[in-house]
Amino acid sequence: MATINQAAPETFAEVAEILAGASAEQRTVRIRGAGTKSGWGRPTGAASIELGTGALNEILEHNAGDHTAVLEAGVPLAEAQRLFAQAGQRVALDPPLGPGNAATIGGIMATADSGPLRHRFGAPRDLVLGVTVALSDGAIATSGSKVIKNVAGYDLAKLFAGAYGTLGVILSVSLRLHPLPEAGTTALGATSDPDALAAAAVALARAPLEFEALDVAWHRGRGGLLARCAGPEHARRGRRAAKLLHELGLTDVDITEDDEMLWERQRAGQRSRDGVVVRIAHAPSALADVVRAADAAQATLVGRAALGTSFVEMAADDVVEMRTAVAPAITVVLDAPAALRARADPWASPEAPALELMRSIKRRFDPTGTCNPGLFVGGI
C-alpha cells in the first residue's frame, strides 16, 4: 500500500510549493479542513498527499467599521463568530459545524454549506468579497477585494465556492459581515397536510415581514413552518407572522423568543451520523411533492421553505426510489456510508453541456488533475 504523506503547511507559499511539486511529479493531493464533511462527494482512491489547512488559522483582518473581515481557510467559523460578536457583528452563515464546532471557513466555502440564515443572507458565495487561492502549478491568485463596492476582476470566489477543492486550495477569504441582532422571535405552526404546508410557505415568503429565516420541517405525517424575525420590532413582526399562520389554517400556532433549540434542530437535520442525507434542490412550488416523497420513505425533512432546498434523512435503501420520486429535482447525497457512495453516485448527473463546461474549468485551473481528483460531479 502506498504511503500517504501528511502535509500541514503554515504559509501560503508552502501550500503553493506542495501543489507545484505534486503536479510536477504527477501525484494527487487530497485537501482537508477539519474533516467534518470528509465523507461528501464521490469515493476516490487514496491521494499521494493529504494537505490539511488547519495551520492556516489566523484572522488576518477585522474591519469593524467596514463590516468586513479576512480569514485564513483553517479558521473555525465558531471561533471567528466569537470575535465578531464582540463588535456586535457576525458572518451570516450558520451551517452545522460538526463535532466540537470544528468546521472551518475554507471547508464551508469549498462545499457551499449553509443553514437557515441562507433565506435572507444567501449562500457562502454571496458573502465572499474576495479570495486567495493556490493553484496546482504553484501560482497564488487573488480576486475580489476587501471592500463591498468592488466588482472588478475575475471572480474566483464564485468558481471555488462549492467546487469541493477540485480547482485548487482556498487560502483565505474576505467576507462581508452583518450586524448581530440582539434578539429575535420565531413564529411556528403545524399541519399534517403537505399542500397546506407548501401554501403557507409561499404566503409567508411573500409577506413583507423581512424574515431572517423561513424553514420547513416534516417527520412521519406531520410538519411545520418556522419563521424567525430578528432586529427592530421583531416581536411585532413575529405576532403578525403567527396571525398569518393561523389564518392559513395551520394549528398549534405559537410564538417564542427562546428559539435557539428550534433552529439548532433544523441545522442538525441537515446531517446524519448513521443514515443518509440527500439534499434536494426543487422549485419552491414542488415542496408538497417533496414532502410526500419523504413521507412515503418514512424519512425526516428539514429545509429552506422559500428557496426550494430540502434535506431528507432516510435509509440507504430508499435513495434510488427517492430520486425517482422527486425528479426532475436535483439531488445530491451528502452524508452516507461509503458502501452506498460506491454504488450510487452522490451527484445527480447534469446535462452534457453543463458537465463539459465544468470539465473545461477543471482543465483550466488544474490541468494535471492534482487537486481532489474524482471527488466532484462527473468524476471531476
Short mmCIF file of C-alpha atoms in Angstrom, two decimals:
data_model
loop_
_atom_site.label_atom_id
_atom_site.label_comp_id
_atom_site.label_asym_id
_atom_site.label_seq_id
_atom_site.Cartn_x
_atom_site.Cartn_y
_atom_site.Cartn_z
CA MET A 1 0.00 0.00 0.00
CA ALA A 2 1.36 3.41 -0.99
CA THR A 3 2.31 5.75 1.81
CA ILE A 4 0.15 8.86 2.19
CA ASN A 5 2.21 11.89 3.09
CA GLN A 6 0.60 14.24 5.57
CA ALA A 7 1.24 17.93 4.96
CA ALA A 8 0.29 20.76 7.32
CA PRO A 9 1.61 23.93 5.66
CA GLU A 10 1.74 27.07 7.77
CA THR A 11 2.08 29.65 4.98
CA PHE A 12 0.52 30.30 1.60
CA ALA A 13 3.90 29.81 -0.05
CA GLU A 14 4.23 26.34 1.50
CA VAL A 15 0.84 25.33 0.11
CA ALA A 16 1.83 26.53 -3.35
CA GLU A 17 5.14 24.67 -3.16
CA ILE A 18 3.42 21.41 -2.18
CA LEU A 19 0.95 21.69 -5.07
CA ALA A 20 3.63 22.55 -7.60
CA GLY A 21 5.78 19.61 -6.50
CA ALA A 22 2.87 17.19 -6.60
CA SER A 23 1.83 18.42 -10.04
CA ALA A 24 5.36 18.06 -11.43
CA GLU A 25 5.60 14.52 -10.05
CA GLN A 26 2.06 13.59 -11.17
CA ARG A 27 0.94 12.96 -7.62
CA THR A 28 -2.52 13.72 -6.29
CA VAL A 29 -3.46 15.88 -3.31
CA ARG A 30 -6.47 15.49 -1.04
CA ILE A 31 -7.32 18.83 0.58
CA ARG A 32 -8.74 18.66 4.08
CA GLY A 33 -10.04 21.19 6.57
CA ALA A 34 -11.45 19.99 9.90
CA GLY A 35 -12.85 16.84 8.27
CA THR A 36 -16.46 17.49 9.26
CA LYS A 37 -17.60 16.79 5.68
CA SER A 38 -14.84 14.40 4.64
CA GLY A 39 -17.39 11.80 3.52
CA TRP A 40 -19.07 14.09 0.98
CA GLY A 41 -18.56 13.65 -2.74
CA ARG A 42 -17.64 10.62 -4.82
CA PRO A 43 -15.41 7.99 -3.21
CA THR A 44 -11.89 8.23 -4.55
CA GLY A 45 -8.71 6.30 -4.17
CA ALA A 46 -6.13 7.38 -1.64
CA ALA A 47 -4.24 10.52 -2.64
CA SER A 48 -0.45 10.70 -2.50
CA ILE A 49 -0.60 13.70 -0.18
CA GLU A 50 -3.22 14.81 2.33
CA LEU A 51 -2.91 18.56 2.68
CA GLY A 52 -4.52 19.91 5.85
CA THR A 53 -5.35 23.60 6.16
CA GLY A 54 -5.60 23.56 9.95
CA ALA A 55 -2.38 25.54 10.43
CA LEU A 56 -3.72 28.38 8.28
CA ASN A 57 -5.81 29.56 11.20
CA GLU A 58 -5.30 33.31 11.55
CA ILE A 59 -7.97 36.00 11.43
CA LEU A 60 -5.92 38.37 9.31
CA GLU A 61 -8.20 41.39 9.50
CA HIS A 62 -11.42 42.50 11.14
CA ASN A 63 -12.51 45.86 9.80
CA ALA A 64 -15.45 46.52 12.09
CA GLY A 65 -16.19 49.92 10.58
CA ASP A 66 -16.46 48.46 7.07
CA HIS A 67 -18.22 45.29 8.23
CA THR A 68 -15.58 43.09 6.57
CA ALA A 69 -13.01 40.53 7.65
CA VAL A 70 -10.24 38.43 6.12
CA LEU A 71 -9.86 34.88 7.42
CA GLU A 72 -7.39 32.16 6.57
CA ALA A 73 -9.05 28.98 5.38
CA GLY A 74 -8.37 26.96 8.53
CA VAL A 75 -10.13 29.34 10.92
CA PRO A 76 -13.08 27.59 12.60
CA LEU A 77 -16.24 29.57 11.90
CA ALA A 78 -17.29 29.33 15.55
CA GLU A 79 -14.03 30.97 16.62
CA ALA A 80 -14.48 33.81 14.14
CA GLN A 81 -18.07 34.35 15.25
CA ARG A 82 -16.97 34.79 18.86
CA LEU A 83 -14.54 37.52 17.84
CA PHE A 84 -17.02 39.31 15.59
CA ALA A 85 -19.72 39.16 18.28
CA GLN A 86 -17.56 41.38 20.50
CA ALA A 87 -18.15 44.13 17.92
CA GLY A 88 -21.84 43.28 17.54
CA GLN A 89 -21.23 41.58 14.18
CA ARG A 90 -21.34 38.13 12.58
CA VAL A 91 -20.77 36.20 9.41
CA ALA A 92 -24.34 35.45 8.35
CA LEU A 93 -23.59 31.75 7.86
CA ASP A 94 -24.96 29.08 10.17
CA PRO A 95 -24.35 25.59 8.72
CA PRO A 96 -23.96 22.62 11.06
CA LEU A 97 -20.43 22.89 12.43
CA GLY A 98 -19.79 19.24 13.26
CA PRO A 99 -18.22 17.70 16.37
CA GLY A 100 -16.64 20.34 18.56
CA ASN A 101 -17.93 23.08 16.25
CA ALA A 102 -14.79 22.41 14.23
CA ALA A 103 -15.95 23.31 10.70
CA THR A 104 -13.62 25.84 9.05
CA ILE A 105 -14.43 28.73 6.79
CA GLY A 106 -12.44 27.10 3.99
CA GLY A 107 -14.40 23.86 4.20
CA ILE A 108 -17.71 25.70 4.38
CA MET A 109 -16.75 27.72 1.33
CA ALA A 110 -15.47 24.71 -0.62
CA THR A 111 -18.68 22.74 -0.06
CA ALA A 112 -21.03 25.77 -0.25
CA ASP A 113 -22.56 24.66 3.03
CA SER A 114 -25.21 26.83 4.69
CA GLY A 115 -28.04 26.84 7.21
CA PRO A 116 -31.35 28.62 7.88
CA LEU A 117 -29.81 32.10 7.51
CA ARG A 118 -29.50 31.44 3.80
CA HIS A 119 -33.12 32.56 3.46
CA ARG A 120 -32.16 36.19 3.98
CA PHE A 121 -28.40 36.41 3.52
CA GLY A 122 -27.70 33.92 0.76
CA ALA A 123 -25.10 31.18 0.30
CA PRO A 124 -21.35 31.43 1.08
CA ARG A 125 -20.68 32.70 -2.45
CA ASP A 126 -22.95 35.68 -1.73
CA LEU A 127 -20.99 36.74 1.36
CA VAL A 128 -17.46 36.40 0.00
CA LEU A 129 -15.93 39.61 -1.32
CA GLY A 130 -12.60 38.15 -2.35
CA VAL A 131 -10.50 35.03 -2.17
CA THR A 132 -6.85 33.98 -2.33
CA VAL A 133 -6.14 30.52 -3.71
CA ALA A 134 -3.20 28.30 -4.58
CA LEU A 135 -3.29 26.51 -7.94
CA SER A 136 -1.68 23.26 -8.94
CA ASP A 137 1.10 24.98 -10.88
CA GLY A 138 2.24 26.75 -7.71
CA ALA A 139 0.65 30.09 -8.53
CA ILE A 140 -1.08 32.09 -5.82
CA ALA A 141 -4.04 34.04 -7.21
CA THR A 142 -6.26 36.67 -5.64
CA SER A 143 -9.54 38.11 -6.87
CA GLY A 144 -12.13 40.42 -5.44
CA SER A 145 -11.44 42.90 -2.70
CA LYS A 146 -11.73 43.68 0.99
CA VAL A 147 -14.38 46.33 0.33
CA ILE A 148 -18.01 45.74 -0.51
CA LYS A 149 -18.16 48.09 -3.50
CA ASN A 150 -15.51 46.25 -5.56
CA VAL A 151 -16.88 44.45 -8.63
CA ALA A 152 -13.82 44.24 -10.86
CA GLY A 153 -11.70 41.25 -11.77
CA TYR A 154 -12.13 37.53 -12.42
CA ASP A 155 -14.45 36.20 -9.71
CA LEU A 156 -12.55 33.22 -8.36
CA ALA A 157 -14.76 33.19 -5.25
CA LYS A 158 -17.80 32.20 -7.26
CA LEU A 159 -15.87 29.41 -9.00
CA PHE A 160 -14.27 27.99 -5.88
CA ALA A 161 -17.47 28.10 -3.80
CA GLY A 162 -18.91 24.61 -3.97
CA ALA A 163 -16.10 23.19 -6.14
CA TYR A 164 -15.02 20.78 -3.36
CA GLY A 165 -11.37 21.73 -3.67
CA THR A 166 -11.09 20.41 -7.21
CA LEU A 167 -9.76 23.68 -8.65
CA GLY A 168 -7.12 24.42 -6.02
CA VAL A 169 -6.68 25.26 -2.35
CA ILE A 170 -8.58 28.13 -0.77
CA LEU A 171 -6.03 30.03 1.32
CA SER A 172 -8.08 32.93 2.65
CA VAL A 173 -11.41 34.63 2.14
CA SER A 174 -12.58 38.20 2.54
CA LEU A 175 -16.08 38.26 3.97
CA ARG A 176 -18.95 40.66 4.29
CA LEU A 177 -20.19 40.91 7.90
CA HIS A 178 -23.65 41.83 9.19
CA PRO A 179 -24.90 43.28 12.47
CA LEU A 180 -25.59 40.72 15.18
CA PRO A 181 -29.24 41.09 16.22
CA GLU A 182 -29.79 41.42 19.94
CA ALA A 183 -32.94 39.29 19.95
CA GLY A 184 -35.41 37.51 17.72
CA THR A 185 -38.85 35.94 17.65
CA THR A 186 -39.91 32.72 15.94
CA ALA A 187 -43.49 32.02 14.91
CA LEU A 188 -44.36 28.41 14.16
CA GLY A 189 -47.36 26.40 13.15
CA ALA A 190 -48.10 22.74 12.37
CA THR A 191 -50.10 20.71 9.87
CA SER A 192 -50.49 17.16 8.59
CA ASP A 193 -51.33 18.39 5.06
CA PRO A 194 -48.34 18.82 2.71
CA ASP A 195 -50.34 21.12 0.44
CA ALA A 196 -51.28 23.38 3.36
CA LEU A 197 -47.67 23.46 4.44
CA ALA A 198 -46.48 24.43 0.96
CA ALA A 199 -49.21 27.08 0.59
CA ALA A 200 -48.28 28.60 3.94
CA ALA A 201 -44.62 28.69 2.93
CA VAL A 202 -45.46 30.59 -0.26
CA ALA A 203 -47.70 33.03 1.60
CA LEU A 204 -45.13 33.80 4.28
CA ALA A 205 -42.36 34.16 1.71
CA ARG A 206 -44.41 36.90 0.05
CA ALA A 207 -45.33 38.65 3.29
CA PRO A 208 -43.48 41.96 3.95
CA LEU A 209 -42.07 40.75 7.28
CA GLU A 210 -38.34 40.50 6.47
CA PHE A 211 -37.76 37.05 7.92
CA GLU A 212 -34.23 36.16 8.91
CA ALA A 213 -35.09 32.50 8.34
CA LEU A 214 -38.11 30.65 6.97
CA ASP A 215 -37.82 26.89 7.38
CA VAL A 216 -39.92 23.79 6.97
CA ALA A 217 -39.78 20.55 8.96
CA TRP A 218 -41.59 17.23 8.41
CA HIS A 219 -41.49 13.87 10.15
CA ARG A 220 -43.81 10.91 9.53
CA GLY A 221 -47.08 12.53 8.68
CA ARG A 222 -46.77 15.89 10.37
CA GLY A 223 -44.73 19.00 9.87
CA GLY A 224 -44.47 22.66 10.46
CA LEU A 225 -43.26 26.03 9.34
CA LEU A 226 -40.82 28.17 11.34
CA ALA A 227 -40.45 31.89 10.64
CA ARG A 228 -37.85 33.93 12.51
CA CYS A 229 -37.87 37.72 12.78
CA ALA A 230 -34.80 39.47 14.18
CA GLY A 231 -33.75 43.02 14.80
CA PRO A 232 -36.05 46.04 15.22
CA GLU A 233 -39.66 45.24 16.12
CA HIS A 234 -39.03 41.52 15.91
CA ALA A 235 -41.78 40.77 18.43
CA ARG A 236 -44.39 42.72 16.49
CA ARG A 237 -43.41 41.08 13.22
CA GLY A 238 -43.43 37.68 14.92
CA ARG A 239 -47.00 38.24 16.08
CA ARG A 240 -48.02 39.18 12.54
CA ALA A 241 -46.40 36.01 11.23
CA ALA A 242 -48.24 33.90 13.82
CA LYS A 243 -51.54 35.53 12.87
CA LEU A 244 -50.88 34.75 9.23
CA LEU A 245 -50.06 31.13 10.03
CA HIS A 246 -53.35 30.84 11.89
CA GLU A 247 -55.28 32.40 9.01
CA LEU A 248 -53.65 29.94 6.62
CA GLY A 249 -55.08 27.02 8.61
CA LEU A 250 -52.01 25.82 10.49
CA THR A 251 -52.56 24.55 14.01
CA ASP A 252 -50.65 24.72 17.30
CA VAL A 253 -49.50 28.20 16.30
CA ASP A 254 -47.04 29.62 18.81
CA ILE A 255 -44.54 32.43 19.28
CA THR A 256 -41.26 32.17 21.16
CA GLU A 257 -38.16 34.25 21.75
CA ASP A 258 -36.43 31.28 23.36
CA ASP A 259 -35.88 29.73 19.95
CA GLU A 260 -32.26 28.62 19.74
CA MET A 261 -33.10 24.92 20.21
CA LEU A 262 -35.69 25.11 17.42
CA TRP A 263 -33.10 26.32 14.95
CA GLU A 264 -30.42 24.00 16.25
CA ARG A 265 -32.75 21.09 15.44
CA GLN A 266 -33.19 22.46 11.94
CA ARG A 267 -29.43 22.59 11.42
CA ALA A 268 -28.98 19.14 12.96
CA GLY A 269 -31.49 17.75 10.47
CA GLN A 270 -29.03 18.52 7.68
CA ARG A 271 -26.70 15.79 8.94
CA SER A 272 -26.94 12.10 9.82
CA ARG A 273 -24.47 10.11 11.87
CA ASP A 274 -25.61 6.67 10.73
CA GLY A 275 -28.11 7.20 7.92
CA VAL A 276 -28.20 9.05 4.63
CA VAL A 277 -28.95 12.71 3.95
CA VAL A 278 -29.98 13.76 0.46
CA ARG A 279 -30.09 17.43 -0.45
CA ILE A 280 -32.88 18.15 -2.91
CA ALA A 281 -32.96 21.33 -4.99
CA HIS A 282 -36.50 21.77 -6.23
CA ALA A 283 -38.87 24.50 -7.30
CA PRO A 284 -40.49 26.09 -4.22
CA SER A 285 -43.84 25.20 -5.78
CA ALA A 286 -42.85 21.50 -5.63
CA LEU A 287 -42.43 21.47 -1.83
CA ALA A 288 -45.63 19.47 -1.24
CA ASP A 289 -44.47 16.75 -3.65
CA VAL A 290 -41.07 16.51 -1.97
CA VAL A 291 -42.75 16.28 1.44
CA ARG A 292 -44.99 13.47 0.20
CA ALA A 293 -41.97 11.60 -1.18
CA ALA A 294 -40.22 11.95 2.19
CA ASP A 295 -43.34 10.74 3.95
CA ALA A 296 -43.56 7.68 1.71
CA ALA A 297 -39.99 6.80 2.67
CA GLN A 298 -40.69 7.41 6.38
CA ALA A 299 -37.95 10.00 6.19
CA THR A 300 -37.31 13.24 8.05
CA LEU A 301 -37.14 16.52 6.15
CA VAL A 302 -35.88 19.99 7.01
CA GLY A 303 -35.24 22.81 4.60
CA ARG A 304 -35.47 26.35 3.37
CA ALA A 305 -39.16 26.75 2.64
CA ALA A 306 -38.92 29.67 0.23
CA LEU A 307 -35.73 28.61 -1.56
CA GLY A 308 -36.59 25.09 -2.65
CA THR A 309 -33.78 23.39 -0.74
CA SER A 310 -34.67 20.35 1.35
CA PHE A 311 -32.51 17.94 3.34
CA VAL A 312 -34.04 14.49 3.71
CA GLU A 313 -32.67 11.89 6.12
CA MET A 314 -33.58 8.36 5.06
CA ALA A 315 -32.47 4.75 4.93
CA ALA A 316 -29.80 3.91 2.37
CA ASP A 317 -32.12 1.53 0.51
CA ASP A 318 -34.54 4.36 -0.27
CA VAL A 319 -32.17 6.71 -2.11
CA VAL A 320 -32.83 5.48 -5.65
CA GLU A 321 -36.58 5.50 -5.14
CA MET A 322 -36.42 8.99 -3.63
CA ARG A 323 -34.50 10.32 -6.62
CA THR A 324 -37.11 8.89 -8.94
CA ALA A 325 -39.98 10.27 -6.89
CA VAL A 326 -38.70 13.87 -6.84
CA ALA A 327 -37.42 14.06 -10.43
CA PRO A 328 -36.66 16.42 -12.13
CA ALA A 329 -35.41 17.97 -8.88
CA ILE A 330 -31.63 17.82 -8.46
CA THR A 331 -30.44 15.50 -5.69
CA VAL A 332 -27.04 15.23 -4.03
CA VAL A 333 -26.19 12.58 -1.46
CA LEU A 334 -24.30 14.22 1.42
CA ASP A 335 -23.82 12.04 4.49
CA ALA A 336 -23.82 8.37 3.55
CA PRO A 337 -21.96 5.14 4.30
CA ALA A 338 -19.01 4.55 2.00
CA ALA A 339 -20.69 1.44 0.57
CA LEU A 340 -23.65 3.48 -0.66
CA ARG A 341 -21.45 6.15 -2.22
CA ALA A 342 -19.52 3.42 -4.02
CA ARG A 343 -22.62 2.04 -5.73
CA ALA A 344 -24.75 5.17 -6.12
CA ASP A 345 -23.14 8.35 -7.44
CA PRO A 346 -23.72 11.09 -4.85
CA TRP A 347 -24.15 13.64 -7.62
CA ALA A 348 -27.12 13.96 -9.89
CA SER A 349 -25.93 13.78 -13.49
CA PRO A 350 -26.03 17.24 -15.08
CA GLU A 351 -26.86 17.87 -18.70
CA ALA A 352 -23.96 17.21 -21.05
CA PRO A 353 -23.23 20.89 -21.91
CA ALA A 354 -23.09 21.83 -18.22
CA LEU A 355 -20.79 18.92 -17.41
CA GLU A 356 -18.44 19.77 -20.26
CA LEU A 357 -18.29 23.38 -19.04
CA MET A 358 -17.31 22.17 -15.57
CA ARG A 359 -14.66 19.89 -17.04
CA SER A 360 -13.21 22.73 -19.08
CA ILE A 361 -12.94 24.86 -15.93
CA LYS A 362 -11.17 21.98 -14.18
CA ARG A 363 -8.71 21.71 -17.07
CA ARG A 364 -8.10 25.45 -16.97
CA PHE A 365 -7.33 25.63 -13.25
CA ASP A 366 -5.90 22.16 -12.59
CA PRO A 367 -4.69 20.69 -15.90
CA THR A 368 -2.65 17.98 -14.17
CA GLY A 369 -5.63 16.73 -12.13
CA THR A 370 -3.73 17.22 -8.89
CA CYS A 371 -6.42 18.60 -6.57
CA ASN A 372 -9.10 16.27 -5.17
CA PRO A 373 -9.43 14.33 -8.45
CA GLY A 374 -12.63 12.36 -8.97
CA LEU A 375 -14.45 13.89 -6.00
CA PHE A 376 -16.83 16.19 -7.86
CA VAL A 377 -19.64 15.88 -10.40
CA GLY A 378 -18.91 13.55 -13.30
CA GLY A 379 -15.69 12.36 -11.72
CA ILE A 380 -14.04 15.78 -11.94
#
